Short mmCIF file of C-alpha atoms in Angstrom, two decimals:
data_model
loop_
_atom_site.label_atom_id
_atom_site.label_comp_id
_atom_site.label_asym_id
_atom_site.label_seq_id
_atom_site.Cartn_x
_atom_site.Cartn_y
_atom_site.Cartn_z
CA MET A 1 23.13 68.53 33.31
CA ASP A 2 24.77 67.52 37.29
CA SER A 3 22.53 64.82 38.32
CA LYS A 4 23.10 65.68 41.95
CA PRO A 5 21.03 68.27 43.13
CA ALA A 6 18.05 66.16 41.27
CA ASN A 7 19.06 63.29 43.16
CA ASN A 8 19.11 65.15 46.62
CA ALA A 9 15.65 66.52 45.63
CA ILE A 10 14.44 63.47 45.20
CA GLN A 11 16.28 61.65 48.80
CA GLU A 12 14.79 64.86 50.57
CA ALA A 13 11.04 64.42 48.76
CA ALA A 14 11.60 60.62 49.54
CA ASP A 15 12.44 61.51 53.60
CA ARG A 16 9.54 64.04 53.85
CA LEU A 17 6.68 61.58 52.92
CA TRP A 18 8.54 59.14 54.84
CA GLN A 19 8.72 61.25 57.84
CA ALA A 20 5.15 62.27 57.60
CA GLN A 21 3.99 58.52 57.28
CA ALA A 22 6.41 57.91 60.55
CA GLU A 23 4.86 60.19 62.88
CA LYS A 24 1.22 60.70 61.57
CA ARG A 25 1.33 64.16 60.61
CA PRO A 26 1.02 64.78 57.19
CA CYS A 27 3.18 67.46 55.16
CA ALA A 28 3.47 69.81 52.57
CA PRO A 29 3.25 69.24 48.75
CA VAL A 30 6.59 67.76 47.27
CA ARG A 31 6.12 69.02 44.02
CA ASP A 32 8.50 71.97 44.75
CA LEU A 33 11.28 69.22 44.53
CA VAL A 34 10.04 66.88 42.08
CA SER A 35 7.63 68.33 39.36
CA ASP A 36 7.47 65.66 36.57
CA VAL A 37 6.89 62.51 36.47
CA ASP A 38 9.49 60.57 36.33
CA ALA A 39 11.37 62.23 39.38
CA ALA A 40 8.32 61.84 41.22
CA TYR A 41 8.21 57.62 40.56
CA ALA A 42 11.59 57.73 41.65
CA VAL A 43 10.90 58.85 45.05
CA GLN A 44 7.70 56.15 45.09
CA GLN A 45 10.90 53.45 44.36
CA LYS A 46 13.08 55.47 46.72
CA ASN A 47 10.31 54.76 50.05
CA THR A 48 9.33 51.41 47.72
CA GLU A 49 12.78 49.91 48.68
CA ARG A 50 12.91 51.41 52.19
CA TRP A 51 9.45 49.47 52.83
CA LEU A 52 10.89 46.32 51.44
CA GLN A 53 14.46 46.54 53.39
CA GLN A 54 12.20 46.42 56.13
CA GLY A 55 10.20 43.34 55.15
CA ARG A 56 7.26 44.19 53.90
CA ARG A 57 6.18 42.16 51.13
CA LEU A 58 4.92 43.41 47.66
CA VAL A 59 1.85 41.69 46.26
CA GLY A 60 0.28 43.85 43.52
CA ARG A 61 -0.21 47.40 42.22
CA LYS A 62 -3.11 49.90 42.18
CA ILE A 63 -4.11 52.03 39.58
CA GLY A 64 -5.19 55.88 39.85
CA LEU A 65 -6.31 58.49 37.93
CA THR A 66 -8.46 56.27 35.87
CA SER A 67 -11.48 58.67 35.97
CA ARG A 68 -11.56 60.97 33.17
CA ALA A 69 -13.08 64.17 35.66
CA VAL A 70 -9.56 63.53 38.04
CA GLN A 71 -7.46 63.41 35.00
CA LYS A 72 -8.85 67.04 33.75
CA GLN A 73 -8.22 68.18 37.09
CA LEU A 74 -4.96 67.04 37.46
CA GLY A 75 -4.49 68.18 33.61
CA VAL A 76 -3.07 64.72 32.66
CA ASP A 77 -3.97 62.22 30.06
CA GLN A 78 -3.21 59.37 31.56
CA PRO A 79 -3.33 56.71 35.08
CA ASP A 80 -0.82 56.59 37.82
CA PHE A 81 0.65 53.25 39.75
CA GLY A 82 1.43 52.60 43.31
CA MET A 83 2.72 49.32 45.06
CA LEU A 84 0.41 47.25 47.43
CA PHE A 85 2.15 45.54 50.11
CA ALA A 86 0.38 42.26 51.82
CA ASP A 87 0.29 44.59 55.31
CA MET A 88 -1.91 47.03 53.22
CA CYS A 89 -4.71 44.22 52.74
CA ALA A 90 -7.35 44.23 55.50
CA ALA A 91 -9.83 40.67 55.94
CA GLU A 92 -13.40 41.61 55.28
CA GLY A 93 -15.00 42.01 58.90
CA GLU A 94 -11.67 43.19 60.33
CA LEU A 95 -11.78 46.62 62.69
CA ILE A 96 -9.65 49.10 60.72
CA ASP A 97 -7.89 51.74 62.59
CA ALA A 98 -9.02 54.89 60.72
CA GLY A 99 -6.25 56.60 61.86
CA ARG A 100 -3.82 54.76 60.40
CA ILE A 101 -4.41 56.19 57.03
CA LEU A 102 -3.60 59.71 56.59
CA GLN A 103 -7.03 61.57 55.59
CA ALA A 104 -8.59 58.54 54.77
CA LYS A 105 -11.27 58.03 51.64
CA ILE A 106 -12.91 55.27 50.66
CA GLU A 107 -14.06 53.86 46.79
CA ALA A 108 -15.24 50.61 45.51
CA GLU A 109 -13.28 48.64 42.43
CA ILE A 110 -12.61 45.66 40.68
CA ALA A 111 -9.48 43.89 41.63
CA LEU A 112 -8.26 41.23 38.95
CA ILE A 113 -5.47 38.00 40.31
CA ILE A 114 -2.85 37.68 37.85
CA GLU A 115 -2.29 33.90 36.94
CA ARG A 116 -0.04 34.09 34.08
CA PRO A 117 3.40 36.54 33.39
CA LEU A 118 2.54 40.18 31.34
CA ILE A 119 5.83 40.55 30.24
CA HIS A 120 4.79 42.22 26.58
CA GLU A 121 5.99 45.38 25.99
CA LYS A 122 2.59 46.00 24.37
CA HIS A 123 -0.52 44.08 25.86
CA THR A 124 -3.72 43.77 25.01
CA VAL A 125 -7.64 43.00 26.69
CA ALA A 126 -7.48 39.38 25.65
CA ASP A 127 -3.86 38.78 27.15
CA ILE A 128 -5.05 40.75 30.33
CA ILE A 129 -8.19 38.33 30.02
CA ASP A 130 -6.00 35.24 29.44
CA ALA A 131 -3.93 36.20 32.25
CA THR A 132 -6.38 36.70 34.83
CA ALA A 133 -7.24 34.09 37.24
CA TYR A 134 -10.75 35.63 38.36
CA ALA A 135 -11.82 38.80 39.77
CA LEU A 136 -13.24 40.12 43.17
CA PRO A 137 -15.02 42.92 44.41
CA ALA A 138 -13.00 45.46 46.34
CA LEU A 139 -12.45 48.76 48.48
CA GLU A 140 -9.51 50.69 48.34
CA ILE A 141 -8.98 53.21 51.58
CA VAL A 142 -6.83 55.78 49.57
CA GLY A 143 -4.87 58.42 52.10
CA SER A 144 -2.40 61.42 51.56
CA ARG A 145 0.38 61.99 53.29
CA ILE A 146 0.23 65.43 51.74
CA ALA A 147 -1.92 67.98 54.07
CA ASN A 148 -5.16 69.05 52.79
CA TRP A 149 -4.77 66.71 50.04
CA ASN A 150 -3.83 69.37 48.25
CA ILE A 151 -2.24 67.47 45.53
CA GLU A 152 -0.97 67.54 41.69
CA LEU A 153 0.20 65.01 39.88
CA SER A 154 4.08 64.61 40.88
CA ASP A 155 3.09 64.64 44.68
CA THR A 156 0.58 61.98 44.00
CA ILE A 157 2.40 59.61 42.44
CA ALA A 158 5.82 60.47 44.45
CA ASP A 159 3.26 59.29 47.81
CA ASN A 160 2.56 55.89 46.28
CA ALA A 161 -0.34 56.83 44.26
CA SER A 162 -1.58 58.24 47.94
CA GLY A 163 -2.22 54.41 48.42
CA GLY A 164 -3.08 53.45 52.29
CA MET A 165 -4.68 49.69 52.52
CA PHE A 166 -7.44 47.71 50.57
CA VAL A 167 -9.99 44.92 50.83
CA LEU A 168 -11.17 42.10 49.27
CA GLY A 169 -14.10 40.32 48.90
CA SER A 170 -14.11 36.18 49.40
CA ARG A 171 -15.63 35.04 46.73
CA PRO A 172 -13.91 34.90 43.29
CA VAL A 173 -15.79 35.30 40.13
CA LYS A 174 -14.57 34.34 36.73
CA LEU A 175 -14.16 37.17 34.22
CA SER A 176 -16.53 35.70 31.80
CA ASP A 177 -19.54 35.55 34.77
CA PHE A 178 -20.03 39.16 34.76
CA ASP A 179 -20.11 42.15 32.78
CA ILE A 180 -16.76 44.17 33.81
CA VAL A 181 -18.08 47.04 32.07
CA ARG A 182 -22.06 47.19 32.32
CA CYS A 183 -21.76 45.86 36.27
CA GLY A 184 -23.70 48.77 38.66
CA MET A 185 -21.83 49.56 41.78
CA LEU A 186 -23.25 51.03 45.30
CA MET A 187 -21.82 51.99 48.40
CA GLU A 188 -23.38 52.33 51.44
CA ARG A 189 -22.51 53.90 54.61
CA ARG A 190 -25.00 52.34 57.33
CA GLY A 191 -27.76 52.21 54.84
CA ASP A 192 -27.23 54.90 53.25
CA GLN A 193 -26.00 55.57 49.36
CA VAL A 194 -23.34 57.58 49.37
CA SER A 195 -21.71 56.14 45.98
CA ILE A 196 -22.75 54.88 42.59
CA GLY A 197 -20.99 53.89 39.55
CA THR A 198 -20.17 51.26 36.43
CA GLY A 199 -17.18 49.61 35.38
CA ALA A 200 -17.28 51.69 32.87
CA ALA A 201 -16.21 54.25 34.73
CA CYS A 202 -13.22 53.03 35.00
CA LEU A 203 -11.66 54.30 31.80
CA GLY A 204 -14.29 53.14 29.86
CA ASN A 205 -13.45 49.87 31.28
CA PRO A 206 -10.85 47.73 33.82
CA LEU A 207 -9.50 45.83 31.44
CA HIS A 208 -8.14 48.79 29.60
CA ALA A 209 -6.83 50.21 33.09
CA ALA A 210 -5.14 46.20 33.86
CA VAL A 211 -3.91 47.07 30.08
CA TRP A 212 -2.04 50.44 30.57
CA LEU A 213 -0.35 48.59 33.97
CA ALA A 214 1.18 46.18 32.56
CA ASP A 215 3.00 47.97 29.47
CA VAL A 216 4.01 50.38 31.76
CA MET A 217 5.41 47.38 34.80
CA THR A 218 7.46 45.76 31.91
CA ARG A 219 8.89 49.20 30.47
CA PHE A 220 10.09 49.99 34.37
CA GLY A 221 11.66 46.33 34.54
CA GLN A 222 8.43 44.90 36.70
CA PRO A 223 6.82 43.15 34.76
CA LEU A 224 3.49 41.63 37.09
CA GLN A 225 3.46 37.64 37.60
CA PRO A 226 1.45 35.02 38.87
CA GLY A 227 -0.19 36.19 42.38
CA ASP A 228 -0.27 40.04 41.69
CA ILE A 229 -3.53 41.95 42.80
CA ILE A 230 -4.49 44.73 40.59
CA MET A 231 -6.54 47.27 41.94
CA THR A 232 -7.92 48.51 38.71
CA GLY A 233 -9.09 52.07 39.95
CA ALA A 234 -12.69 53.73 41.22
CA LEU A 235 -16.02 52.62 40.16
CA GLY A 236 -17.45 56.08 41.65
CA PRO A 237 -16.50 59.01 43.82
CA MET A 238 -14.55 58.46 46.91
CA VAL A 239 -16.18 59.14 50.63
CA ALA A 240 -14.61 60.08 53.66
CA VAL A 241 -14.26 57.97 56.09
CA SER A 242 -14.89 58.54 59.94
CA PRO A 243 -14.11 56.29 62.86
CA GLY A 244 -17.00 54.36 63.74
CA ASP A 245 -18.42 53.84 59.46
CA VAL A 246 -19.30 50.97 58.20
CA PHE A 247 -19.27 50.80 54.26
CA ASP A 248 -21.47 48.10 52.24
CA VAL A 249 -20.49 48.30 48.55
CA GLN A 250 -22.31 45.91 45.70
CA ILE A 251 -21.03 45.10 42.51
CA GLU A 252 -23.51 43.71 40.12
CA GLY A 253 -22.55 40.06 39.66
CA LEU A 254 -19.67 39.99 41.59
CA GLY A 255 -20.73 40.28 44.97
CA ARG A 256 -20.81 42.42 47.98
CA VAL A 257 -17.56 43.53 49.99
CA SER A 258 -17.73 45.28 53.27
CA ALA A 259 -15.44 47.70 55.83
CA THR A 260 -16.11 48.73 59.23
CA PHE A 261 -13.82 51.55 61.02
CA GLY A 262 -12.86 52.13 64.68
CA VAL A 263 -9.92 53.37 66.51
CA LEU A 264 -7.66 50.87 67.99
CA GLN A 265 -6.55 51.07 71.40
#
């Protein structure tokens, strides 16, 4: 089979998403160009390489599609992953420009900070526990370069797993000091409850999501390394973001994290 047309389609899909981000204008889905998982990750990798060439620093990975309900909706049986760059991380208390992320939504997650390389072909939960320095409460601000969130699996993978920005809490907690499965999560927007969940909402256990990611990154030849951040996946439903919104999240045993949105001049 001639791979040239396929390569052209991958490049065209990468260019479509790149232009959407540059122009801050959502584009048509890319599934007309890349319909399978391998091609979609090839699109993601092309734009990752572009960003790295422009000086962005890779600091970890985000895991998406960790909700069984969302997997069923998209007709898949496993998560996906995207890249985390340093400039995607907003500090707590920093005013986040709501216009920076196209069609922004927010979700609460548990972030793991890795201190030992995860290089095995097949990892265990024990490997993840042993390699994790600490956990942090986190917020992921997802966004879609695809107009109206009209996405299927290949669209979101190609679009860096719909990655936008993230906020990390500042109080590290050892995995032994909280219950990562049964911990309750409450998200409020200016005092009104907008999302609730538990650790178990993330593939039954956020550590299972981390095992999946560690295995996949080894297969991709990019094993997770010390200092990497893993955003393990949503603990509850996503919530749409508007300028002026203030979100506060509390995760039982792990602490609090907040995000404030405005429109920067």
